[in-house]
Amino acid sequence: MRIKLFLIFSTFFTVHSLDNGLLPLPPMGWMSWLSFACEINCTAYPNECINDKLYLEMIDRIANDGYLQLGYNTVNIDDCWMNKNGRDPVTNRLVADRTRFPGGIKPIVEYAHKRGVLLGIYEDVGTKTCCSYVGTRNETFDFTQIDARTFSDWKVDSLKLDGCNEPDDVPYNRSYPEYSKALARQSHKIAFACSWPAYKIGELEEKDYALIKDNCNYWRNFDDIMDSWSSVQSIIEFYRKNAPTFAKFHGPGGWFDADMIIVGNDGLSYEQSKSQMAFWCLWSVPLLMSNDLRVIKPEFKAILLNRHLIAVNQDPLGIMGHNVVLEGKKQVWVKKLSPDDASGLNSYAVLYFNDNVLGVPAIVRIHIVFPVVHYFLPPPRCHISFQS
Ligand code: GLA
């Protein structure tokens, strides 16, 4: 008798978080990119250009207008803050543009910290940033260690490390983990936001996400958000298809980033703004607003400061909600939340979404059977119901 021996090989990987103790909850704050991009003409646009005044004013708005109390605690500088001509010739350190940031970055960090606000900064892992400012490496040298030290010396609290201009010989799965280790060696703790998966859309496997989670506190993995409903819709569709996979790697210390909250700009209607906020909260992804907090209209501010939605986003379990019903343009999504009473039974947030841009109302009847004895369940804590 011949015995055939079948060996079944399978790949096992364990999902760890980056163990820097940061971001047990999804980050919340403000970021300049979508609203202010790379405007550097401060003569023509004194209130909209990338300079120290912009960030100091946003720190004030975050601290004084109720955002900080609800958790929006970080102001993030994005691209175009640097001296375009290069690093300091003696120290090789990054330097801010001297005209737009005469005192450099450190005084902005100090100003933020005095007001209880954290400060995030931007750099790129490649040879140049996406707007062609100085990158982490050139043809001959890798400045990772120097830059991590510089950001720590400035007491910056968070780093968005973009992925434009990746050199062929230093792939992301080497450069990002090296940067992560360099940050871990610094005396000041810095949350690490990676853009690595955003440049490999559709190419990454689960094992890649395990490595990303091991090295990053949060990570972008889709196209840049634009100031339009169609852009938000494309992100919703991306998460509808992928949330069950992403959820395995999403949680305290390591978060998928669906990109900035654009509520308060011109691109979304009031109802569409509620939809964006609801989805980002249901997914427990970062709430990083990019808008002009100095002139935001009260009804949009109210969406951003909705305590119930923020509680869903900041639920300690950090579970990414997923789609359970898709009927034409009607969708229902569910997110499991921590128990909100002594029963020990979980609550659920349920999101009803009518994606019909014709404006036709939708009636949705659903019967959700949760994976526990359902008649003991408390009613869902949060119903988010609206029409587009
Ligand atoms: C990329 C990022 C954006 C922004 C710009 C800056 O496109 O995805 O979020 O940081 O670079 O150049």
GROMACS .gro file of N, CA and C in nm, residues 281-350:
model
  210
  281CYS      N    1  -1.662   5.773   1.192
  281CYS     CA    2  -1.680   5.732   1.332
  281CYS      C    3  -1.712   5.583   1.341
  282LEU      N    4  -1.791   5.535   1.248
  282LEU     CA    5  -1.827   5.393   1.249
  282LEU      C    6  -1.704   5.303   1.225
  283TRP      N    7  -1.609   5.356   1.151
  283TRP     CA    8  -1.489   5.276   1.123
  283TRP      C    9  -1.382   5.291   1.232
  284SER      N   10  -1.399   5.386   1.324
  284SER     CA   11  -1.294   5.417   1.423
  284SER      C   12  -1.162   5.451   1.353
  285VAL      N   13  -1.170   5.535   1.252
  285VAL     CA   14  -1.048   5.581   1.185
  285VAL      C   15  -1.014   5.723   1.236
  286PRO      N   16  -0.892   5.771   1.210
  286PRO     CA   17  -0.855   5.904   1.259
  286PRO      C   18  -0.953   6.013   1.216
  287LEU      N   19  -0.980   6.105   1.309
  287LEU     CA   20  -1.064   6.221   1.279
  287LEU      C   21  -0.972   6.342   1.269
  288LEU      N   22  -0.915   6.360   1.151
  288LEU     CA   23  -0.822   6.470   1.129
  288LEU      C   24  -0.889   6.569   1.035
  289MET      N   25  -0.944   6.674   1.091
  289MET     CA   26  -1.017   6.773   1.010
  289MET      C   27  -0.919   6.851   0.925
  290SER      N   28  -0.959   6.881   0.801
  290SER     CA   29  -0.882   6.978   0.724
  290SER      C   30  -0.981   7.080   0.671
  291ASN      N   31  -0.985   7.194   0.734
  291ASN     CA   32  -1.081   7.299   0.703
  291ASN      C   33  -1.027   7.428   0.764
  292ASP      N   34  -1.100   7.535   0.750
  292ASP     CA   35  -1.054   7.660   0.811
  292ASP      C   36  -1.135   7.685   0.937
  293LEU      N   37  -1.079   7.648   1.050
  293LEU     CA   38  -1.153   7.658   1.177
  293LEU      C   39  -1.180   7.803   1.217
  294ARG      N   40  -1.115   7.898   1.148
  294ARG     CA   41  -1.135   8.040   1.181
  294ARG      C   42  -1.267   8.091   1.127
  295VAL      N   43  -1.319   8.024   1.023
  295VAL     CA   44  -1.439   8.078   0.958
  295VAL      C   45  -1.548   7.972   0.940
  296ILE      N   46  -1.534   7.857   1.005
  296ILE     CA   47  -1.629   7.746   0.982
  296ILE      C   48  -1.770   7.785   1.025
  297LYS      N   49  -1.871   7.741   0.946
  297LYS     CA   50  -2.010   7.775   0.980
  297LYS      C   51  -2.058   7.687   1.097
  298PRO      N   52  -2.145   7.743   1.182
  298PRO     CA   53  -2.185   7.671   1.304
  298PRO      C   54  -2.246   7.533   1.279
  299GLU      N   55  -2.323   7.517   1.169
  299GLU     CA   56  -2.387   7.386   1.148
  299GLU      C   57  -2.284   7.277   1.115
  300PHE      N   58  -2.174   7.316   1.050
  300PHE     CA   59  -2.069   7.218   1.020
  300PHE      C   60  -1.985   7.190   1.145
  301LYS      N   61  -1.964   7.295   1.221
  301LYS     CA   62  -1.891   7.278   1.348
  301LYS      C   63  -1.969   7.181   1.438
  302ALA      N   64  -2.102   7.194   1.437
  302ALA     CA   65  -2.185   7.107   1.523
  302ALA      C   66  -2.169   6.960   1.483
  303ILE      N   67  -2.154   6.933   1.354
  303ILE     CA   68  -2.133   6.793   1.310
  303ILE      C   69  -2.000   6.743   1.367
  304LEU      N   70  -1.898   6.826   1.356
  304LEU     CA   71  -1.764   6.785   1.403
  304LEU      C   72  -1.760   6.767   1.554
  305LEU      N   73  -1.849   6.838   1.624
  305LEU     CA   74  -1.847   6.832   1.771
  305LEU      C   75  -1.962   6.745   1.824
  306ASN      N   76  -2.017   6.658   1.741
  306ASN     CA   77  -2.125   6.569   1.786
  306ASN      C   78  -2.067   6.463   1.882
  307ARG      N   79  -2.101   6.476   2.009
  307ARG     CA   80  -2.043   6.390   2.113
  307ARG      C   81  -2.077   6.243   2.092
  308HIS      N   82  -2.197   6.215   2.042
  308HIS     CA   83  -2.237   6.075   2.026
  308HIS      C   84  -2.154   6.007   1.919
  309LEU      N   85  -2.134   6.080   1.808
  309LEU     CA   86  -2.052   6.023   1.701
  309LEU      C   87  -1.907   6.006   1.747
  310ILE      N   88  -1.856   6.106   1.818
  310ILE     CA   89  -1.718   6.097   1.865
  310ILE      C   90  -1.704   5.979   1.961
  311ALA      N   91  -1.806   5.956   2.045
  311ALA     CA   92  -1.801   5.841   2.137
  311ALA      C   93  -1.794   5.710   2.061
  312VAL      N   94  -1.864   5.702   1.948
  312VAL     CA   95  -1.858   5.581   1.866
  312VAL      C   96  -1.717   5.566   1.807
  313ASN      N   97  -1.663   5.676   1.757
  313ASN     CA   98  -1.527   5.672   1.700
  313ASN      C   99  -1.425   5.632   1.805
  314GLN      N  100  -1.442   5.684   1.927
  314GLN     CA  101  -1.340   5.665   2.032
  314GLN      C  102  -1.374   5.547   2.124
  315ASP      N  103  -1.464   5.462   2.082
  315ASP     CA  104  -1.496   5.346   2.166
  315ASP      C  105  -1.368   5.267   2.194
  316PRO      N  106  -1.344   5.230   2.320
  316PRO     CA  107  -1.215   5.166   2.354
  316PRO      C  108  -1.186   5.036   2.279
  317LEU      N  109  -1.288   4.966   2.231
  317LEU     CA  110  -1.260   4.843   2.156
  317LEU      C  111  -1.197   4.874   2.020
  318GLY      N  112  -1.230   4.990   1.965
  318GLY     CA  113  -1.170   5.033   1.838
  318GLY      C  114  -1.200   4.940   1.722
  319ILE      N  115  -1.320   4.881   1.721
  319ILE     CA  116  -1.355   4.787   1.613
  319ILE      C  117  -1.400   4.863   1.489
  320MET      N  118  -1.353   4.821   1.374
  320MET     CA  119  -1.397   4.884   1.249
  320MET      C  120  -1.533   4.828   1.209
  321GLY      N  121  -1.633   4.916   1.199
  321GLY     CA  122  -1.766   4.870   1.158
  321GLY      C  123  -1.765   4.818   1.015
  322HIS      N  124  -1.864   4.734   0.982
  322HIS     CA  125  -1.867   4.677   0.847
  322HIS      C  126  -2.009   4.675   0.791
  323ASN      N  127  -2.016   4.658   0.662
  323ASN     CA  128  -2.145   4.661   0.591
  323ASN      C  129  -2.219   4.529   0.610
  324VAL      N  130  -2.349   4.537   0.647
  324VAL     CA  131  -2.427   4.414   0.661
  324VAL      C  132  -2.541   4.405   0.560
  325VAL      N  133  -2.585   4.518   0.506
  325VAL     CA  134  -2.692   4.514   0.405
  325VAL      C  135  -2.652   4.604   0.289
  326LEU      N  136  -2.666   4.551   0.168
  326LEU     CA  137  -2.645   4.632   0.048
  326LEU      C  138  -2.759   4.599  -0.046
  327GLU      N  139  -2.855   4.691  -0.059
  327GLU     CA  140  -2.970   4.668  -0.148
  327GLU      C  141  -2.979   4.787  -0.241
  328GLY      N  142  -2.924   4.775  -0.358
  328GLY     CA  143  -2.920   4.891  -0.449
  328GLY      C  144  -2.842   5.002  -0.383
  329LYS      N  145  -2.911   5.114  -0.365
  329LYS     CA  146  -2.843   5.230  -0.305
  329LYS      C  147  -2.855   5.234  -0.153
  330LYS      N  148  -2.925   5.134  -0.096
  330LYS     CA  149  -2.943   5.135   0.049
  330LYS      C  150  -2.838   5.049   0.116
  331GLN      N  151  -2.782   5.103   0.222
  331GLN     CA  152  -2.680   5.026   0.294
  331GLN      C  153  -2.706   5.033   0.444
  332VAL      N  154  -2.671   4.925   0.512
  332VAL     CA  155  -2.672   4.925   0.658
  332VAL      C  156  -2.536   4.874   0.704
  333TRP      N  157  -2.480   4.943   0.800
  333TRP     CA  158  -2.350   4.908   0.855
  333TRP      C  159  -2.364   4.891   1.007
  334VAL      N  160  -2.279   4.808   1.065
  334VAL     CA  161  -2.287   4.782   1.208
  334VAL      C  162  -2.147   4.787   1.270
  335LYS      N  163  -2.141   4.843   1.389
  335LYS     CA  164  -2.013   4.844   1.463
  335LYS      C  165  -2.038   4.800   1.606
  336LYS      N  166  -1.960   4.702   1.649
  336LYS     CA  167  -1.973   4.654   1.787
  336LYS      C  168  -1.900   4.751   1.881
  337LEU      N  169  -1.969   4.785   1.989
  337LEU     CA  170  -1.913   4.880   2.086
  337LEU      C  171  -1.896   4.812   2.221
  338SER      N  172  -1.822   4.878   2.310
  338SER     CA  173  -1.808   4.826   2.447
  338SER      C  174  -1.944   4.827   2.516
  339PRO      N  175  -1.960   4.742   2.617
  339PRO     CA  176  -2.085   4.747   2.695
  339PRO      C  177  -2.098   4.885   2.758
  340ASP      N  178  -2.218   4.940   2.758
  340ASP     CA  179  -2.232   5.072   2.821
  340ASP      C  180  -2.308   5.066   2.952
  341ASP      N  181  -2.324   4.946   3.005
  341ASP     CA  182  -2.382   4.936   3.139
  341ASP      C  183  -2.320   4.814   3.207
  342ALA      N  184  -2.369   4.782   3.324
  342ALA     CA  185  -2.306   4.676   3.402
  342ALA      C  186  -2.337   4.536   3.349
  343SER      N  187  -2.426   4.524   3.250
  343SER     CA  188  -2.466   4.392   3.201
  343SER      C  189  -2.350   4.316   3.138
  344GLY      N  190  -2.250   4.389   3.092
  344GLY     CA  191  -2.139   4.323   3.023
  344GLY      C  192  -2.170   4.290   2.879
  345LEU      N  193  -2.291   4.323   2.836
  345LEU     CA  194  -2.328   4.295   2.696
  345LEU      C  195  -2.288   4.412   2.607
  346ASN      N  196  -2.238   4.380   2.490
  346ASN     CA  197  -2.194   4.487   2.400
  346ASN      C  198  -2.311   4.566   2.345
  347SER      N  199  -2.285   4.692   2.316
  347SER     CA  200  -2.379   4.773   2.239
  347SER      C  201  -2.336   4.771   2.093
  348TYR      N  202  -2.423   4.822   2.007
  348TYR     CA  203  -2.390   4.830   1.864
  348TYR      C  204  -2.431   4.965   1.810
  349ALA      N  205  -2.349   5.020   1.723
  349ALA     CA  206  -2.389   5.139   1.648
  349ALA      C  207  -2.437   5.089   1.512
  350VAL      N  208  -2.550   5.141   1.465
  350VAL     CA  209  -2.604   5.099   1.336
  350VAL      C  210  -2.615   5.223   1.247
   0.00000   0.00000   0.00000
